[in-house]
Amino acid sequence: MSLGNESEGIVPMKINAGSSYKIGRLTPAVGITYRNKSINEKKEINIQAGVEFWSASEDIGLRGGYNTYEFTAGASFRFLSGGQIDYAFIYPISSIKGIMGNHQIGLTWKL
């Protein structure tokens, strides 16, 4: 995106593909992302893998994942009235040093 006449904004092309397969309460998933970066004319391929597990009552979910740049872990709790709270921890494993990761919390309500 360009906000002025001085520079041209170029958005790199990004292609995602992935698949998952539910096996009982366990869902493994894999994916790949290709990005044609404009910075340094460098192309990027990111491979992702993860797994999600839900309890027998389907009110507690646990998940973990890995990709080229980070390790992720998370949990979900479903309320009886249609709400769900999600927590995710994202830990970078790339060249970023000196940080302890990111925490994300989400709230979903189905009507």
Short mmCIF file of N, CA and C in Angstrom, two decimals:
data_model
loop_
_atom_site.label_atom_id
_atom_site.label_comp_id
_atom_site.label_asym_id
_atom_site.label_seq_id
_atom_site.Cartn_x
_atom_site.Cartn_y
_atom_site.Cartn_z
N MET A 1 0.85 -1.16 0.00
CA MET A 1 0.00 0.00 0.00
C MET A 1 0.90 1.22 0.00
N SER A 2 0.56 2.17 -0.82
CA SER A 2 1.31 3.42 -0.91
C SER A 2 0.42 4.55 -0.42
N LEU A 3 0.95 5.38 0.48
CA LEU A 3 0.17 6.49 1.01
C LEU A 3 0.52 7.81 0.35
N GLY A 4 1.53 7.82 -0.48
CA GLY A 4 1.94 9.05 -1.15
C GLY A 4 2.43 8.76 -2.55
N ASN A 5 2.90 9.78 -3.21
CA ASN A 5 3.38 9.63 -4.58
C ASN A 5 4.85 9.25 -4.65
N GLU A 6 5.54 9.22 -3.50
CA GLU A 6 6.98 8.99 -3.50
C GLU A 6 7.39 7.54 -3.70
N SER A 7 6.60 6.60 -3.26
CA SER A 7 6.99 5.20 -3.38
C SER A 7 5.80 4.36 -3.85
N GLU A 8 6.13 3.22 -4.39
CA GLU A 8 5.11 2.30 -4.90
C GLU A 8 4.96 1.15 -3.91
N GLY A 9 3.74 0.84 -3.50
CA GLY A 9 3.50 -0.27 -2.59
C GLY A 9 3.23 -1.54 -3.37
N ILE A 10 3.98 -2.59 -3.06
CA ILE A 10 3.82 -3.87 -3.74
C ILE A 10 3.45 -4.92 -2.70
N VAL A 11 2.37 -5.60 -2.92
CA VAL A 11 1.94 -6.68 -2.03
C VAL A 11 2.44 -7.99 -2.63
N PRO A 12 3.24 -8.76 -1.88
CA PRO A 12 3.75 -10.01 -2.45
C PRO A 12 2.65 -11.06 -2.61
N MET A 13 2.81 -11.92 -3.61
CA MET A 13 1.87 -13.02 -3.83
C MET A 13 2.05 -14.05 -2.71
N LYS A 14 0.95 -14.57 -2.21
CA LYS A 14 1.00 -15.59 -1.16
C LYS A 14 0.01 -16.69 -1.52
N ILE A 15 0.49 -17.96 -1.51
CA ILE A 15 -0.36 -19.11 -1.81
C ILE A 15 -0.32 -20.06 -0.62
N ASN A 16 -1.47 -20.44 -0.11
CA ASN A 16 -1.59 -21.38 1.01
C ASN A 16 -2.29 -22.65 0.56
N ALA A 17 -1.84 -23.77 1.09
CA ALA A 17 -2.53 -25.04 0.87
C ALA A 17 -2.39 -25.87 2.14
N GLY A 18 -3.41 -26.62 2.48
CA GLY A 18 -3.33 -27.42 3.69
C GLY A 18 -4.40 -28.49 3.71
N SER A 19 -4.25 -29.38 4.67
CA SER A 19 -5.20 -30.47 4.80
C SER A 19 -5.23 -30.95 6.25
N SER A 20 -6.38 -31.43 6.66
CA SER A 20 -6.52 -32.05 7.98
C SER A 20 -7.46 -33.24 7.87
N TYR A 21 -7.36 -34.14 8.83
CA TYR A 21 -8.21 -35.33 8.82
C TYR A 21 -8.57 -35.67 10.25
N LYS A 22 -9.86 -35.70 10.54
CA LYS A 22 -10.32 -35.99 11.90
C LYS A 22 -10.33 -37.49 12.14
N ILE A 23 -9.61 -37.91 13.18
CA ILE A 23 -9.55 -39.32 13.58
C ILE A 23 -10.09 -39.39 15.01
N GLY A 24 -11.35 -39.66 15.15
CA GLY A 24 -11.97 -39.64 16.48
C GLY A 24 -11.93 -38.22 17.04
N ARG A 25 -11.30 -38.05 18.20
CA ARG A 25 -11.19 -36.73 18.82
C ARG A 25 -9.88 -36.02 18.46
N LEU A 26 -9.06 -36.65 17.65
CA LEU A 26 -7.75 -36.11 17.26
C LEU A 26 -7.79 -35.62 15.81
N THR A 27 -7.24 -34.44 15.57
CA THR A 27 -7.20 -33.89 14.21
C THR A 27 -5.79 -33.43 13.88
N PRO A 28 -5.03 -34.23 13.15
CA PRO A 28 -3.73 -33.76 12.67
C PRO A 28 -3.92 -32.91 11.41
N ALA A 29 -3.00 -31.96 11.21
CA ALA A 29 -3.08 -31.08 10.04
C ALA A 29 -1.69 -30.74 9.53
N VAL A 30 -1.59 -30.52 8.24
CA VAL A 30 -0.34 -30.08 7.61
C VAL A 30 -0.68 -28.97 6.61
N GLY A 31 0.29 -28.12 6.35
CA GLY A 31 0.07 -27.04 5.40
C GLY A 31 1.38 -26.52 4.86
N ILE A 32 1.28 -25.75 3.80
CA ILE A 32 2.45 -25.12 3.20
C ILE A 32 2.04 -23.74 2.70
N THR A 33 2.93 -22.78 2.84
CA THR A 33 2.71 -21.43 2.36
C THR A 33 3.88 -21.02 1.48
N TYR A 34 3.57 -20.50 0.32
CA TYR A 34 4.59 -19.97 -0.58
C TYR A 34 4.36 -18.47 -0.70
N ARG A 35 5.41 -17.70 -0.51
CA ARG A 35 5.31 -16.24 -0.63
C ARG A 35 6.42 -15.73 -1.54
N ASN A 36 6.04 -14.98 -2.54
CA ASN A 36 6.99 -14.36 -3.45
C ASN A 36 7.30 -12.97 -2.90
N LYS A 37 8.29 -12.88 -2.04
CA LYS A 37 8.59 -11.62 -1.37
C LYS A 37 9.19 -10.61 -2.33
N SER A 38 8.88 -9.35 -2.11
CA SER A 38 9.48 -8.30 -2.91
C SER A 38 10.75 -7.76 -2.26
N ILE A 39 10.93 -8.01 -0.96
CA ILE A 39 12.13 -7.54 -0.26
C ILE A 39 13.29 -8.46 -0.62
N ASN A 40 14.35 -7.89 -1.13
CA ASN A 40 15.56 -8.62 -1.54
C ASN A 40 15.27 -9.68 -2.59
N GLU A 41 14.12 -9.59 -3.25
CA GLU A 41 13.76 -10.58 -4.28
C GLU A 41 13.87 -12.00 -3.75
N LYS A 42 13.49 -12.21 -2.53
CA LYS A 42 13.63 -13.50 -1.86
C LYS A 42 12.28 -14.22 -1.83
N LYS A 43 12.29 -15.50 -2.17
CA LYS A 43 11.08 -16.33 -2.09
C LYS A 43 11.10 -17.08 -0.75
N GLU A 44 9.92 -17.41 -0.27
CA GLU A 44 9.81 -18.04 1.05
C GLU A 44 8.83 -19.21 1.00
N ILE A 45 9.22 -20.34 1.59
CA ILE A 45 8.34 -21.49 1.74
C ILE A 45 8.27 -21.82 3.23
N ASN A 46 7.07 -21.90 3.75
CA ASN A 46 6.84 -22.18 5.17
C ASN A 46 6.00 -23.45 5.28
N ILE A 47 6.49 -24.45 5.98
CA ILE A 47 5.78 -25.72 6.17
C ILE A 47 5.22 -25.75 7.59
N GLN A 48 3.94 -26.10 7.72
CA GLN A 48 3.27 -26.14 9.02
C GLN A 48 2.76 -27.54 9.32
N ALA A 49 2.79 -27.88 10.60
CA ALA A 49 2.20 -29.15 11.07
C ALA A 49 1.60 -28.90 12.45
N GLY A 50 0.50 -29.55 12.72
CA GLY A 50 -0.14 -29.37 14.01
C GLY A 50 -1.11 -30.49 14.32
N VAL A 51 -1.58 -30.48 15.55
CA VAL A 51 -2.54 -31.48 15.99
C VAL A 51 -3.47 -30.83 17.01
N GLU A 52 -4.75 -31.26 16.98
CA GLU A 52 -5.74 -30.76 17.92
C GLU A 52 -6.46 -31.95 18.53
N PHE A 53 -6.73 -31.89 19.83
CA PHE A 53 -7.42 -32.96 20.54
C PHE A 53 -8.54 -32.36 21.38
N TRP A 54 -9.74 -32.94 21.29
CA TRP A 54 -10.88 -32.51 22.11
C TRP A 54 -11.26 -33.62 23.07
N SER A 55 -11.66 -33.24 24.28
CA SER A 55 -12.09 -34.21 25.28
C SER A 55 -13.36 -34.92 24.82
N ALA A 56 -13.73 -35.99 25.51
CA ALA A 56 -14.91 -36.78 25.13
C ALA A 56 -16.18 -35.93 25.17
N SER A 57 -16.27 -35.01 26.09
CA SER A 57 -17.45 -34.15 26.18
C SER A 57 -17.34 -32.94 25.24
N GLU A 58 -16.23 -32.80 24.55
CA GLU A 58 -15.96 -31.72 23.61
C GLU A 58 -16.08 -30.33 24.23
N ASP A 59 -15.73 -30.21 25.51
CA ASP A 59 -15.73 -28.90 26.14
C ASP A 59 -14.31 -28.37 26.39
N ILE A 60 -13.30 -29.23 26.26
CA ILE A 60 -11.90 -28.82 26.42
C ILE A 60 -11.10 -29.30 25.22
N GLY A 61 -10.39 -28.39 24.59
CA GLY A 61 -9.56 -28.73 23.45
C GLY A 61 -8.12 -28.31 23.68
N LEU A 62 -7.18 -29.14 23.24
CA LEU A 62 -5.75 -28.84 23.33
C LEU A 62 -5.16 -28.91 21.94
N ARG A 63 -4.21 -28.03 21.65
CA ARG A 63 -3.59 -28.04 20.32
C ARG A 63 -2.14 -27.62 20.40
N GLY A 64 -1.39 -28.08 19.43
CA GLY A 64 0.01 -27.71 19.32
C GLY A 64 0.40 -27.70 17.85
N GLY A 65 1.42 -26.91 17.54
CA GLY A 65 1.83 -26.83 16.15
C GLY A 65 3.25 -26.32 16.02
N TYR A 66 3.75 -26.45 14.80
CA TYR A 66 5.10 -26.04 14.49
C TYR A 66 5.14 -25.57 13.04
N ASN A 67 5.90 -24.54 12.79
CA ASN A 67 6.19 -24.16 11.41
C ASN A 67 7.63 -23.68 11.34
N THR A 68 8.04 -23.20 10.21
CA THR A 68 9.43 -22.82 10.00
C THR A 68 9.89 -21.75 10.98
N TYR A 69 8.99 -20.93 11.47
CA TYR A 69 9.37 -19.77 12.28
C TYR A 69 8.94 -19.82 13.74
N GLU A 70 8.00 -20.68 14.10
CA GLU A 70 7.49 -20.65 15.48
C GLU A 70 6.89 -21.98 15.92
N PHE A 71 6.82 -22.12 17.23
CA PHE A 71 6.15 -23.24 17.90
C PHE A 71 4.92 -22.66 18.56
N THR A 72 3.79 -23.36 18.46
CA THR A 72 2.55 -22.87 19.05
C THR A 72 1.91 -23.93 19.94
N ALA A 73 1.22 -23.48 20.96
CA ALA A 73 0.45 -24.36 21.84
C ALA A 73 -0.79 -23.59 22.26
N GLY A 74 -1.86 -24.31 22.51
CA GLY A 74 -3.08 -23.61 22.89
C GLY A 74 -4.11 -24.53 23.51
N ALA A 75 -5.16 -23.90 24.00
CA ALA A 75 -6.26 -24.62 24.64
C ALA A 75 -7.55 -23.86 24.40
N SER A 76 -8.66 -24.59 24.45
CA SER A 76 -9.99 -24.01 24.30
C SER A 76 -10.91 -24.56 25.37
N PHE A 77 -11.84 -23.75 25.80
CA PHE A 77 -12.86 -24.17 26.74
C PHE A 77 -14.21 -23.69 26.21
N ARG A 78 -15.16 -24.63 26.03
CA ARG A 78 -16.50 -24.30 25.54
C ARG A 78 -17.48 -24.21 26.70
N PHE A 79 -18.29 -23.16 26.67
CA PHE A 79 -19.34 -22.99 27.68
C PHE A 79 -20.62 -23.66 27.20
N LEU A 80 -21.51 -23.97 28.11
CA LEU A 80 -22.78 -24.62 27.76
C LEU A 80 -23.67 -23.72 26.91
N SER A 81 -23.55 -22.42 27.06
CA SER A 81 -24.44 -21.50 26.37
C SER A 81 -23.95 -21.09 24.98
N GLY A 82 -22.95 -21.77 24.41
CA GLY A 82 -22.48 -21.47 23.06
C GLY A 82 -21.24 -20.63 22.98
N GLY A 83 -20.64 -20.31 24.10
CA GLY A 83 -19.43 -19.50 24.10
C GLY A 83 -18.18 -20.37 24.12
N GLN A 84 -17.08 -19.81 23.68
CA GLN A 84 -15.80 -20.52 23.69
C GLN A 84 -14.69 -19.51 23.94
N ILE A 85 -13.77 -19.85 24.83
CA ILE A 85 -12.60 -19.03 25.07
C ILE A 85 -11.37 -19.81 24.62
N ASP A 86 -10.50 -19.15 23.88
CA ASP A 86 -9.30 -19.78 23.32
C ASP A 86 -8.06 -19.07 23.83
N TYR A 87 -7.02 -19.84 24.09
CA TYR A 87 -5.73 -19.29 24.49
C TYR A 87 -4.66 -19.89 23.58
N ALA A 88 -3.73 -19.06 23.15
CA ALA A 88 -2.62 -19.54 22.32
C ALA A 88 -1.32 -18.92 22.81
N PHE A 89 -0.27 -19.73 22.80
CA PHE A 89 1.08 -19.27 23.10
C PHE A 89 1.92 -19.49 21.85
N ILE A 90 2.57 -18.45 21.39
CA ILE A 90 3.36 -18.51 20.16
C ILE A 90 4.80 -18.16 20.52
N TYR A 91 5.71 -19.10 20.28
CA TYR A 91 7.11 -18.89 20.61
C TYR A 91 7.95 -18.89 19.34
N PRO A 92 8.60 -17.77 19.02
CA PRO A 92 9.40 -17.72 17.79
C PRO A 92 10.67 -18.54 17.91
N ILE A 93 11.01 -19.25 16.84
CA ILE A 93 12.25 -20.03 16.83
C ILE A 93 13.15 -19.57 15.70
N SER A 94 12.82 -18.42 15.11
CA SER A 94 13.64 -17.90 14.01
C SER A 94 14.76 -17.04 14.60
N SER A 95 15.17 -16.05 13.88
CA SER A 95 16.31 -15.24 14.29
C SER A 95 15.99 -14.24 15.39
N ILE A 96 14.74 -14.11 15.79
CA ILE A 96 14.39 -13.18 16.86
C ILE A 96 14.84 -13.77 18.19
N LYS A 97 15.64 -13.02 18.93
CA LYS A 97 16.17 -13.49 20.21
C LYS A 97 15.72 -12.54 21.33
N GLY A 98 15.72 -13.04 22.53
CA GLY A 98 15.45 -12.20 23.69
C GLY A 98 13.99 -11.95 24.00
N ILE A 99 13.05 -12.67 23.38
CA ILE A 99 11.64 -12.52 23.75
C ILE A 99 11.11 -13.86 24.24
N MET A 100 10.08 -13.81 25.02
CA MET A 100 9.54 -15.03 25.62
C MET A 100 8.24 -15.48 24.95
N GLY A 101 7.95 -14.98 23.78
CA GLY A 101 6.76 -15.43 23.06
C GLY A 101 5.58 -14.49 23.22
N ASN A 102 4.52 -14.81 22.50
CA ASN A 102 3.28 -14.03 22.52
C ASN A 102 2.15 -14.85 23.09
N HIS A 103 1.23 -14.18 23.76
CA HIS A 103 0.03 -14.82 24.30
C HIS A 103 -1.17 -14.19 23.61
N GLN A 104 -2.10 -15.02 23.15
CA GLN A 104 -3.31 -14.52 22.52
C GLN A 104 -4.52 -15.18 23.16
N ILE A 105 -5.55 -14.38 23.37
CA ILE A 105 -6.80 -14.87 23.96
C ILE A 105 -7.94 -14.46 23.03
N GLY A 106 -8.83 -15.39 22.75
CA GLY A 106 -9.99 -15.10 21.90
C GLY A 106 -11.27 -15.55 22.56
N LEU A 107 -12.35 -14.88 22.24
CA LEU A 107 -13.67 -15.22 22.77
C LEU A 107 -14.63 -15.32 21.60
N THR A 108 -15.35 -16.44 21.51
CA THR A 108 -16.31 -16.68 20.44
C THR A 108 -17.67 -16.97 21.07
N TRP A 109 -18.70 -16.42 20.47
CA TRP A 109 -20.05 -16.69 20.94
C TRP A 109 -20.91 -17.07 19.76
N LYS A 110 -21.47 -18.29 19.77
CA LYS A 110 -22.36 -18.73 18.68
C LYS A 110 -23.79 -18.50 19.08
N LEU A 111 -24.51 -17.82 18.20
CA LEU A 111 -25.92 -17.49 18.48
C LEU A 111 -26.86 -18.53 17.92
#
